[in-house]
Structure formats: structure tokens, C-alpha cells
Coordinates of C-alpha atoms in Angstrom, one line a residue:
Chain A
M1 CA 37.6 -32.1 2.4
A2 CA 37.1 -34.1 -0.7
A3 CA 34.3 -32.9 -3.0
S4 CA 30.8 -34.2 -2.7
S5 CA 29.9 -37.4 -4.1
R6 CA 26.9 -38.1 -6.0
A7 CA 25.7 -40.2 -3.2
Q8 CA 26.0 -37.4 -0.8
V9 CA 24.4 -34.8 -3.0
L10 CA 21.4 -37.2 -3.2
D11 CA 21.4 -37.9 0.2
L12 CA 21.2 -33.8 0.8
Y13 CA 18.4 -33.9 -2.0
R14 CA 16.1 -36.3 -0.2
A15 CA 16.9 -34.7 3.3
M16 CA 15.7 -31.2 1.9
L17 CA 12.5 -32.9 0.5
R18 CA 11.7 -34.7 3.6
E19 CA 12.1 -31.7 5.8
S20 CA 10.2 -29.3 3.4
K21 CA 7.2 -31.7 3.3
H22 CA 7.0 -30.5 7.5
F23 CA 6.2 -26.9 6.2
S24 CA 2.6 -26.6 7.9
A25 CA 1.7 -23.7 5.3
Y26 CA 0.5 -25.3 2.2
N27 CA 2.2 -22.4 -0.1
Y28 CA 5.6 -22.6 1.9
R29 CA 5.6 -26.5 1.3
T30 CA 4.6 -26.5 -2.1
Y31 CA 7.3 -23.8 -2.9
A32 CA 9.9 -25.8 -1.0
V33 CA 9.3 -28.9 -2.8
R34 CA 9.2 -27.4 -6.2
R35 CA 12.3 -25.3 -5.8
I36 CA 14.5 -28.2 -4.3
R37 CA 13.6 -30.0 -7.3
D38 CA 14.0 -27.6 -9.8
A39 CA 17.3 -26.4 -8.3
F40 CA 19.0 -29.9 -8.2
R41 CA 17.5 -30.4 -11.7
E42 CA 19.0 -27.3 -13.0
N43 CA 22.7 -28.1 -11.8
K44 CA 22.6 -31.7 -12.3
N45 CA 25.4 -31.6 -14.9
V46 CA 27.7 -28.9 -13.3
K47 CA 31.2 -30.7 -13.3
D48 CA 33.4 -28.4 -11.6
P49 CA 34.1 -29.7 -8.2
V50 CA 34.3 -26.1 -6.7
E51 CA 31.3 -25.2 -8.1
I52 CA 29.5 -28.4 -7.0
Q53 CA 31.1 -27.8 -3.3
T54 CA 29.7 -24.0 -3.4
L55 CA 26.3 -25.4 -4.4
V56 CA 26.3 -28.3 -1.9
N57 CA 27.4 -25.7 1.1
K58 CA 24.4 -23.4 0.0
A59 CA 21.9 -26.5 -0.1
K60 CA 23.3 -27.4 3.6
R61 CA 22.7 -23.8 4.8
D62 CA 19.0 -23.7 3.2
L63 CA 18.6 -27.4 5.0
E64 CA 19.2 -25.8 8.3
I65 CA 16.8 -23.0 7.5
I66 CA 14.0 -25.4 6.4
R67 CA 14.6 -27.2 9.7
R68 CA 14.7 -24.0 11.9
Q69 CA 11.4 -23.0 10.1
T70 CA 9.5 -26.1 10.1
Q71 CA 10.5 -26.8 13.8
K72 CA 8.5 -23.9 14.7
D73 CA 5.5 -25.1 13.2
D74 CA 5.5 -28.4 15.2
L75 CA 6.0 -26.5 18.5
S76 CA 3.0 -23.6 17.8
H77 CA 0.0 -23.4 16.3
Y78 CA -1.4 -19.9 15.7
Chain B
M1 CA -12.5 -5.9 24.2
L2 CA -11.4 -9.2 22.4
L3 CA -8.3 -9.4 25.2
R4 CA -10.8 -8.9 28.0
T5 CA -13.0 -12.1 26.4
A6 CA -9.6 -13.5 26.0
W7 CA -8.6 -13.5 29.9
R8 CA -12.3 -14.5 30.7
R9 CA -11.8 -17.6 28.6
A10 CA -8.4 -18.1 30.1
A11 CA -9.7 -17.8 33.9
A12 CA -12.5 -20.1 33.0
A13 CA -9.6 -22.4 31.4
V14 CA -7.6 -22.3 34.4
R15 CA -10.6 -23.1 36.7
A16 CA -11.5 -26.3 34.5
A17 CA -7.7 -27.5 34.8
P18 CA -6.9 -30.0 37.2
G19 CA -5.8 -28.7 40.4
P20 CA -2.0 -28.3 40.8
R21 CA -0.3 -30.0 43.7
S22 CA 2.0 -27.2 44.9
E23 CA 2.4 -23.3 44.8
A24 CA 5.3 -23.1 42.1
P25 CA 3.7 -25.4 39.2
A26 CA 0.4 -24.0 39.9
R27 CA 1.8 -20.3 38.8
G28 CA 3.7 -22.1 35.7
L29 CA 0.4 -23.6 34.5
R30 CA -1.5 -20.5 35.0
L31 CA 0.8 -18.5 33.2
R32 CA 1.2 -20.9 30.1
V33 CA -2.5 -21.3 30.0
V34 CA -3.0 -17.4 30.2
D35 CA -0.4 -16.7 27.7
N36 CA -1.9 -19.0 24.9
A37 CA -5.3 -17.6 25.2
P38 CA -4.7 -14.3 23.7
Q39 CA -3.6 -15.9 20.9
S40 CA -6.7 -17.8 20.4
A41 CA -8.7 -14.5 20.8
V42 CA -7.6 -14.1 17.0
P43 CA -11.2 -12.8 15.5
S44 CA -12.1 -16.0 13.8
D45 CA -15.3 -18.0 13.3
T46 CA -14.1 -21.0 15.6
A47 CA -14.4 -20.9 19.3
T48 CA -11.2 -22.8 20.1
A49 CA -7.9 -22.1 18.9
P50 CA -7.5 -23.7 15.5
E51 CA -5.1 -25.9 14.5
V52 CA -3.0 -24.4 11.5
E53 CA -4.5 -26.3 8.6
S54 CA -7.9 -27.7 10.1
V55 CA -9.6 -24.1 9.2
L56 CA -9.8 -23.7 5.3
R57 CA -8.9 -20.1 4.5
P58 CA -9.3 -18.4 1.2
L59 CA -6.3 -18.8 -1.6
Y60 CA -4.1 -16.1 -1.7
M61 CA -4.4 -14.3 -5.0
D62 CA -3.8 -10.7 -3.8
V63 CA 0.1 -10.3 -3.8
Q64 CA 0.1 -6.6 -5.0
A65 CA -1.7 -5.6 -1.9
T66 CA 1.1 -7.7 0.4
T67 CA 3.0 -10.7 0.2
P68 CA 3.8 -13.4 2.8
L69 CA 7.0 -13.5 4.2
D70 CA 9.6 -16.0 2.7
P71 CA 10.9 -18.4 5.1
R72 CA 14.4 -17.3 4.6
V73 CA 13.4 -13.9 5.3
L74 CA 11.8 -14.8 8.8
D75 CA 15.0 -16.9 9.3
A76 CA 17.3 -14.0 8.9
M77 CA 15.0 -11.6 11.2
L78 CA 14.4 -14.2 14.3
P79 CA 17.9 -13.9 15.8
Y80 CA 17.3 -9.9 16.1
L81 CA 13.8 -10.5 17.6
V82 CA 15.0 -12.7 20.2
N83 CA 18.7 -12.5 21.4
Y84 CA 20.4 -9.9 19.3
Y85 CA 18.2 -6.8 20.5
G86 CA 20.7 -4.1 20.4
N87 CA 20.3 -0.9 19.0
P88 CA 22.3 -0.1 16.1
H89 CA 23.3 3.2 17.3
S90 CA 24.7 2.3 20.5
R91 CA 28.5 2.7 20.0
T92 CA 29.9 1.4 23.4
H93 CA 29.0 -2.3 23.6
A94 CA 28.7 -5.6 21.4
Y95 CA 24.8 -5.7 21.4
G96 CA 25.1 -2.3 19.3
W97 CA 28.0 -3.3 17.2
E98 CA 26.6 -7.0 16.2
S99 CA 22.9 -4.8 15.3
E100 CA 24.8 -2.0 13.3
A101 CA 26.8 -5.0 11.3
A102 CA 23.6 -6.5 10.7
M103 CA 21.9 -3.2 9.5
E104 CA 24.7 -2.4 7.3
R105 CA 25.1 -5.7 5.8
A106 CA 21.1 -5.3 5.0
R107 CA 22.1 -1.9 3.5
Q108 CA 24.3 -3.6 1.2
Q109 CA 22.1 -6.3 0.2
V110 CA 19.4 -3.6 -0.8
A111 CA 21.9 -1.6 -2.7
S112 CA 23.3 -4.7 -4.4
L113 CA 19.7 -5.5 -5.9
I114 CA 19.4 -2.0 -7.6
G115 CA 23.0 -1.1 -8.7
A116 CA 23.6 1.4 -6.2
D117 CA 26.0 2.0 -3.4
P118 CA 25.2 1.4 0.3
R119 CA 25.8 5.0 1.2
E120 CA 23.1 5.8 -1.1
I121 CA 20.5 3.8 0.9
I122 CA 18.3 5.2 3.6
F123 CA 16.2 2.9 5.6
T124 CA 12.5 4.1 6.1
S125 CA 9.2 2.9 7.2
G126 CA 8.1 1.8 3.6
A127 CA 7.5 3.4 0.3
T128 CA 5.1 5.7 1.1
E129 CA 7.7 7.6 3.7
S130 CA 10.3 7.0 0.5
N131 CA 7.7 8.9 -1.7
N132 CA 6.9 11.8 0.7
I133 CA 10.8 12.3 1.3
A134 CA 11.3 12.3 -2.4
V135 CA 8.4 14.7 -3.4
K136 CA 9.7 17.0 -0.4
E137 CA 12.7 17.1 -2.2
L138 CA 11.0 19.3 -4.8
E139 CA 10.0 22.0 -2.4
A140 CA 13.6 21.9 -0.9
A141 CA 15.3 22.7 -4.2
I142 CA 13.1 25.0 -5.7
Q143 CA 14.8 26.9 -8.4
P144 CA 13.2 28.1 -12.0
D145 CA 14.8 24.9 -13.9
T146 CA 14.3 22.5 -11.1
S147 CA 11.7 19.8 -10.9
L148 CA 10.8 16.5 -10.5
V149 CA 9.6 13.3 -12.7
S150 CA 8.1 10.9 -10.5
V151 CA 6.7 7.5 -12.1
M152 CA 5.7 4.1 -11.0
T153 CA 8.0 1.4 -12.2
V154 CA 5.5 -1.3 -12.4
N155 CA 1.4 -0.1 -11.6
N156 CA 0.0 -1.8 -8.8
E157 CA -3.4 -2.5 -10.5
I158 CA -2.8 -3.2 -13.7
G159 CA 0.8 -4.5 -14.0
V160 CA 1.9 -2.1 -16.6
K161 CA 6.0 -1.4 -16.9
Q162 CA 7.0 2.0 -17.6
P163 CA 9.8 2.8 -19.9
I164 CA 12.2 3.6 -16.9
A165 CA 15.4 3.6 -19.1
E166 CA 14.0 5.9 -21.5
I167 CA 12.4 8.3 -19.1
G168 CA 15.7 8.4 -17.3
Q169 CA 17.5 9.4 -20.3
I170 CA 15.4 12.3 -21.0
C171 CA 15.6 13.7 -17.4
S172 CA 19.3 13.4 -17.4
S173 CA 19.4 15.5 -20.5
R174 CA 17.1 17.9 -19.1
R175 CA 18.9 18.2 -15.7
V176 CA 15.3 17.1 -14.2
Y177 CA 15.5 15.0 -11.0
F178 CA 13.8 11.7 -11.7
H179 CA 12.0 9.5 -9.0
T180 CA 10.5 6.2 -9.3
D181 CA 8.3 4.3 -6.8
A182 CA 9.6 1.1 -7.7
A183 CA 7.6 -0.9 -4.6
Q184 CA 6.3 -3.5 -7.0
A185 CA 9.1 -3.9 -9.3
V186 CA 12.1 -4.1 -6.9
G187 CA 13.6 -7.7 -7.0
K188 CA 10.8 -8.7 -10.1
I189 CA 12.3 -7.0 -13.0
P190 CA 15.9 -6.2 -13.4
L191 CA 16.5 -2.5 -12.1
D192 CA 19.8 -0.6 -12.2
V193 CA 19.8 2.9 -10.7
N194 CA 22.8 3.8 -13.2
D195 CA 21.8 2.3 -16.3
M196 CA 18.1 3.9 -15.8
K197 CA 19.5 7.0 -14.5
I198 CA 17.4 7.3 -11.5
D199 CA 17.9 9.8 -9.0
L200 CA 15.5 8.4 -6.1
M201 CA 13.9 5.1 -5.9
S202 CA 11.5 4.2 -3.0
I203 CA 11.5 0.4 -2.2
S204 CA 9.0 -1.6 -0.2
G205 CA 9.6 -4.5 2.2
H206 CA 6.3 -6.1 2.5
K207 CA 6.0 -6.2 -1.7
I208 CA 9.0 -8.3 -2.0
Y209 CA 8.3 -11.4 0.7
G210 CA 9.9 -9.2 3.4
P211 CA 8.2 -7.6 6.5
K212 CA 5.6 -4.7 6.9
G213 CA 6.6 -1.4 8.0
V214 CA 10.0 -0.9 6.6
G215 CA 11.3 0.1 3.3
A216 CA 14.0 2.4 1.8
I217 CA 14.8 5.4 -0.3
Y218 CA 17.5 5.5 -2.7
I219 CA 18.9 8.9 -3.0
R220 CA 21.9 9.3 -5.7
R221 CA 25.1 10.7 -4.4
R222 CA 26.8 11.3 -7.8
P223 CA 25.5 13.6 -8.9
R224 CA 24.5 14.8 -5.7
V225 CA 20.6 14.6 -5.0
R226 CA 19.7 16.8 -1.9
V227 CA 16.6 16.0 0.3
E228 CA 15.1 17.5 3.0
A229 CA 14.5 15.4 5.9
L230 CA 10.6 14.1 6.8
Q231 CA 11.6 13.1 10.3
S232 CA 14.1 15.1 12.5
G233 CA 15.5 14.1 15.7
G234 CA 18.9 12.4 16.5
G235 CA 20.1 12.4 13.0
Q236 CA 20.3 9.0 12.2
E237 CA 20.7 7.6 8.4
R238 CA 23.1 10.5 7.6
G239 CA 20.4 13.3 9.1
M240 CA 17.9 12.3 6.2
R241 CA 15.6 10.0 8.5
S242 CA 15.9 10.3 12.0
G243 CA 14.8 7.4 14.3
T244 CA 16.2 4.1 15.6
V245 CA 16.7 2.0 12.7
P246 CA 14.6 -1.1 13.2
T247 CA 17.1 -3.7 13.1
P248 CA 14.9 -6.8 12.7
L249 CA 13.0 -5.2 10.2
V250 CA 16.0 -4.0 7.7
V251 CA 17.3 -7.3 8.4
G252 CA 14.2 -8.7 6.9
L253 CA 14.2 -6.4 3.8
G254 CA 18.0 -7.1 3.2
A255 CA 17.5 -11.0 3.2
A256 CA 14.3 -10.0 0.8
C257 CA 16.3 -8.2 -1.3
E258 CA 19.3 -11.0 -1.4
V259 CA 16.6 -13.9 -1.9
A260 CA 14.7 -11.6 -4.7
Q261 CA 18.3 -11.1 -6.7
Q262 CA 18.8 -14.8 -6.7
E263 CA 15.3 -15.8 -7.6
M264 CA 14.3 -13.2 -9.9
E265 CA 14.9 -15.3 -13.1
Y266 CA 13.3 -18.5 -11.6
D267 CA 10.2 -16.4 -10.2
H268 CA 9.8 -14.8 -13.4
K269 CA 9.5 -17.7 -15.3
W270 CA 7.1 -19.3 -12.8
I271 CA 4.6 -16.4 -12.7
S272 CA 4.6 -15.7 -16.4
K273 CA 3.8 -19.5 -17.0
L274 CA 1.1 -19.3 -14.1
A275 CA 0.0 -15.9 -15.6
E276 CA -0.3 -17.3 -19.3
R277 CA -2.2 -20.4 -17.7
L278 CA -4.9 -18.1 -16.0
T279 CA -5.3 -15.7 -18.7
K280 CA -5.6 -18.1 -21.5
K281 CA -7.9 -20.3 -19.9
I282 CA -10.1 -17.5 -19.2
M283 CA -10.4 -15.5 -22.1
N284 CA -10.8 -19.2 -24.0
S285 CA -14.0 -19.9 -22.0
L286 CA -15.5 -16.6 -21.6
P287 CA -16.3 -14.1 -24.4
D288 CA -16.3 -10.2 -23.5
V289 CA -13.3 -10.2 -21.3
V290 CA -10.6 -7.4 -21.4
M291 CA -7.4 -7.5 -20.0
N292 CA -6.6 -4.0 -18.8
G293 CA -3.1 -2.4 -19.5
D294 CA -0.5 -2.7 -22.2
P295 CA -0.2 -6.5 -23.2
E296 CA 3.5 -5.9 -24.2
H297 CA 4.9 -3.6 -21.4
H298 CA 3.4 -5.7 -18.7
Y299 CA 4.7 -7.5 -15.2
P300 CA 3.0 -10.8 -15.6
G301 CA 2.3 -11.0 -11.8
C302 CA -0.6 -8.6 -12.1
I303 CA -3.9 -9.4 -14.1
N304 CA -6.1 -7.0 -14.2
L305 CA -9.5 -8.6 -16.3
S306 CA -12.6 -6.4 -16.8
F307 CA -15.5 -8.9 -17.2
A308 CA -18.5 -7.3 -19.2
Y309 CA -21.7 -7.3 -17.9
V310 CA -20.8 -8.2 -14.6
E311 CA -20.4 -6.0 -11.5
G312 CA -16.8 -6.5 -10.3
E313 CA -17.9 -6.7 -6.5
S314 CA -20.3 -8.9 -6.8
L315 CA -17.9 -11.1 -8.6
L316 CA -15.3 -10.4 -5.7
M317 CA -18.1 -11.8 -3.5
A318 CA -18.9 -14.7 -5.4
L319 CA -15.5 -15.7 -5.3
K320 CA -15.2 -16.1 -1.5
D321 CA -12.9 -19.0 -1.3
V322 CA -10.1 -16.8 -3.2
A323 CA -8.8 -13.5 -1.7
L324 CA -8.8 -11.0 -4.5
S325 CA -9.1 -7.4 -5.1
S326 CA -10.8 -5.1 -8.0
G327 CA -8.1 -2.6 -7.7
S328 CA -5.6 -1.0 -5.5
A329 CA -5.7 -1.9 -1.7
C330 CA -5.0 1.7 -0.7
T331 CA -8.8 2.6 -2.5
S332 CA -10.5 -0.1 -1.4
A333 CA -12.9 1.5 0.7
S334 CA -14.2 3.6 -1.7
L335 CA -17.0 2.7 -4.3
E336 CA -15.3 4.7 -6.9
P337 CA -14.0 2.4 -9.8
S338 CA -10.1 2.6 -10.3
Y339 CA -8.7 5.8 -11.2
V340 CA -5.9 3.9 -13.1
L341 CA -8.7 2.4 -15.4
R342 CA -10.4 5.6 -15.8
A343 CA -7.0 7.3 -16.9
I344 CA -6.4 4.6 -19.5
G345 CA -9.6 5.3 -20.9
T346 CA -11.6 2.2 -19.9
D347 CA -15.2 2.6 -20.2
E348 CA -17.0 3.5 -17.0
D349 CA -19.0 0.1 -16.9
L350 CA -15.9 -2.0 -17.9
A351 CA -14.1 0.0 -14.9
H352 CA -16.6 -1.4 -12.5
S353 CA -16.2 -4.9 -13.7
S354 CA -12.7 -5.3 -13.3
I355 CA -10.7 -7.8 -11.0
R356 CA -7.1 -8.0 -10.1
F357 CA -5.4 -11.5 -10.0
G358 CA -2.1 -11.4 -8.4
I359 CA 0.6 -14.2 -8.7
G360 CA 3.8 -14.5 -6.9
R361 CA 6.3 -16.7 -5.9
F362 CA 4.3 -19.1 -3.7
T363 CA 1.6 -19.4 -6.1
T364 CA 0.6 -23.0 -7.3
E365 CA -0.9 -24.3 -10.6
E366 CA -3.7 -25.7 -8.3
E367 CA -4.6 -22.2 -6.9
V368 CA -4.7 -21.0 -10.2
D369 CA -6.7 -23.6 -12.0
Y370 CA -9.1 -23.4 -8.9
T371 CA -9.6 -19.6 -9.1
V372 CA -10.0 -20.0 -13.0
E373 CA -12.6 -22.5 -12.7
K374 CA -14.5 -20.7 -10.0
C375 CA -14.3 -17.2 -11.9
I376 CA -15.6 -18.9 -14.9
H377 CA -18.5 -20.4 -13.0
H378 CA -19.6 -17.1 -11.5
V379 CA -19.3 -15.0 -14.3
K380 CA -21.4 -17.3 -16.3
R381 CA -23.9 -17.4 -13.4
L382 CA -23.9 -13.8 -12.8
R383 CA -24.4 -12.9 -16.7
E384 CA -27.6 -15.2 -16.9
M385 CA -28.8 -13.0 -14.1
S386 CA -28.3 -9.9 -15.6
P387 CA -30.7 -8.0 -18.0
L388 CA -27.8 -6.3 -20.0
W389 CA -26.2 -9.4 -21.0
E390 CA -29.9 -10.6 -21.9
M391 CA -30.2 -7.6 -24.3
V392 CA -26.8 -7.9 -25.7
Q393 CA -27.5 -11.6 -26.4
D394 CA -30.6 -10.2 -28.4
G395 CA -28.6 -8.2 -30.5
I396 CA -29.3 -4.9 -28.9
D397 CA -26.5 -2.2 -28.8
L398 CA -26.4 -1.1 -25.5
K399 CA -25.0 2.4 -26.3
S400 CA -28.0 2.8 -28.1
I401 CA -30.4 2.8 -25.2
K402 CA -32.2 5.8 -23.8
W403 CA -32.4 5.4 -20.2
T404 CA -35.2 7.2 -18.3
Q405 CA -35.4 8.2 -14.8
H406 CA -38.5 7.0 -12.9

């Protein structure tokens, strides 16, 4: 698989921020947005393609977690 | 009694709902209405089931009492609460095997956070149970030269960090067992049971963004530390703690430990930044504020401040939009001032004036600013009402007053 391009990383970044805004709990929402911004910023100068792919894979897994956890918020209001 | 009102409310709702056309859908409709009702019986001031954010709740600044679940932890737990519900001790089918695999994975995650071997981690119901096991160990191995030193790693009231590595070194050289209650420290400051020569360690799930009702005890294998089981039964957890291991809870604990290991540095930076913001703003705006606890050996997320001439409980009640505490949750029912503050030599009147601010992973800058603003406002207001404050302003030394009884 070809290493992730800049465009793909940016797409992932935007998708994660977009999904994070769906957390209905204020503290989860603010943390997710902040953490995602800081994590992408911190790793923006990584050059090694293997490392980039590892980071991208982890981000994809985290995106799935956010999707699953925000889906619940839409279904039920406690 | 709440449940009865819920059922009555549900029955009324069903009667009010539009009549169904046939038998089967009606049953489904009734069940659905009935299922939702008990949830809306959560004690609250609103009569209808609240939309999540339409009912304002206080800001949460009491992380030493307990922490919210990290979404990553809940995500890890859910499968084991829904589909993968096997007993991890069932040896004969996939439900048991997958549950056991999850339990062992969680054990590895906990061990990895503290530099231990997974065989040295026993799951318990929390740090309190772990503490009891550790201290009971003393009774199990009574010999003239055996004793146990037990120290908290990070204090839950004033946030002071104990010199664990030094204490471990001393205990090891004197052949004395060393236990530490690391509930407030695990996942927040780096801990290594081998570097610090710790023999026993208590871990709590709900202090590190994991679930309540689970914890662990670390028991050193080399050299072997013998403990006596508090709870006997089927011999689970190497005979040291019988009882079915609650897979969803331990998976949550493991996930919380793994997340903590990854996020420790980032969280520490964030919490330190917010802690400094809070203390600086308060101390620059108010005179006669004392921070309790050694400022150098201090975990930033736990800030205990005494506001002279203001009663702590009245300040807490004034700050009703912020969830705070004036001491540890375990002793909050009594009106006695904190034993911790008394132990560090705080004056009685200052001990009654203390508030503990808890800053955690999910705390925001806005929450800190709001808390600071309200705190400054109410301290000033309460001081204005205080005759003691008035006397101090007039230059009277309160210690010189001879109070008389009426």
C-alpha cells in the first residue's frame, strides 16, 4: 500500500474534527478537538513513511472510536 | 419508590399515546415507552426526560473524587457488556476463551504502565480492597524482623508527591515490605515498581478515567511477597482473590492504563498549564490565600487552597455551579476539618477554609477561568460579611483576642 499522502492525512484530520463535534458531552467534545489538533500539529514534520503510516493507522482507529461513541449520543439521551 | 413513580408515569404515557391498530405493535410500543420511563426517573428537578445538554449541570472540578470514563475506555468495554459476555474462567467454549484473552490483555496493559510482569497483577474491586490485602499481608507474615511500610504515592487531598524511590530504597535495604497506594498517581506520574523498589501497589480504576468497581493490586514475585487472600472461594487470580473476574470492568481498567501511558506527558503538560493559571489568577486577585502542601513535590492536578477568614463549606455552597470538595470524599460526611491538613500543621481556622480544586484530562481553560472568577467574587463577598475580616482590616491581631463565653 502506498504511503499516505499529505491530502489523505488532511482529509483524515478534517474527518476526525468533524466527527468530534458530534460528542454531546462538552468535556469529551472539547478534549477530542484539542487532542486531535495537537497530535496532528506535533507530528506534522515526521518524514519516515513507515512512521507516518503507523500514525495514520492509529488515527483511523481513533476515528472509528469517535464515530462509534458519538453515534450512541444521537440514539439515546440519558 | 422512584421506580414506582416511573411505572405510574409510564402507564399514564401509554394511556395517553395514540391507540395502536393491532395486538403485536401495541406490545412493542408499550414496552418501548415503559423501557424509557425508568431512565427518566433519574432524580432531577425536571419532570420530563432531559435532552443531554439542555439541563445545565455544574462544572466538574473534583477529579480526585472520581473521573469520567474516557470514550476510548468505554469503546473498549462495550463489546464485553453486549456480545462477548462469557465468564473468563470457562475453559470449554469460545465465550470463555475470548473473555479470558481480554482479561489477560488487560492484565498486560496494567502491568506495562507500572513496569511490572503481568503475573504480578491481581484484579480486585478497587484500591481499598487492594490496600486491605496488602495490610493483611503483614498479619500473615508476622516475624520479629518483618514489617510493612505503607505510603500514598500522591495524596488525594493536597496533591503532595511522596519520595517513593527513596522510601523504596530504605525499605529494601532494611528488608521491610513497601506498599504504596498509587490510586491518584498511576497513569499521571511515571511509576516503575522495580526502579522504586515497590513490593505492593494499589491501583484504582475510577481515578484514571476507567470504570468504578475495579482495581488491581501489584504483588512482587521476585523476591516473593506472600499475601493472604481476603476473599476465598473458587481460587481465581492465583488463589489471591476468588470470584469471577468482571471482564468488562477489567477491560476498562486495562484500556484506561494503556491510554494513560500514551497520554501521560500530554496530560501532565495540559494539567500543569491549567493549574498554574488557576493558582496565579486566584493568588494575584486575593490576599491571604494559602496553598496547602509542599509546592515543589506536588502533583499539579490537585490544588488545595485555604482562604483565610472564609468558611470552606459556605464557599463551596456559594460556588454551586462548580463541583468541588473541601477535602477527601471519603470523609466529606463529617464536619471535622481534614486530618491531612491537621497533620501538616495547618491552623484550625485555615483547615476549615480549604477548598480542593481538581484539574484533569478533560478540564478546559474556560472551566478554570469561570471557577476562578466565581471563587474570587464569592471570597470577596464572604469576607465583606465577616467580622473577623473587618477586625483584621482594622489591624487587630486575631490571636490576641480573648474570646469569652456567653
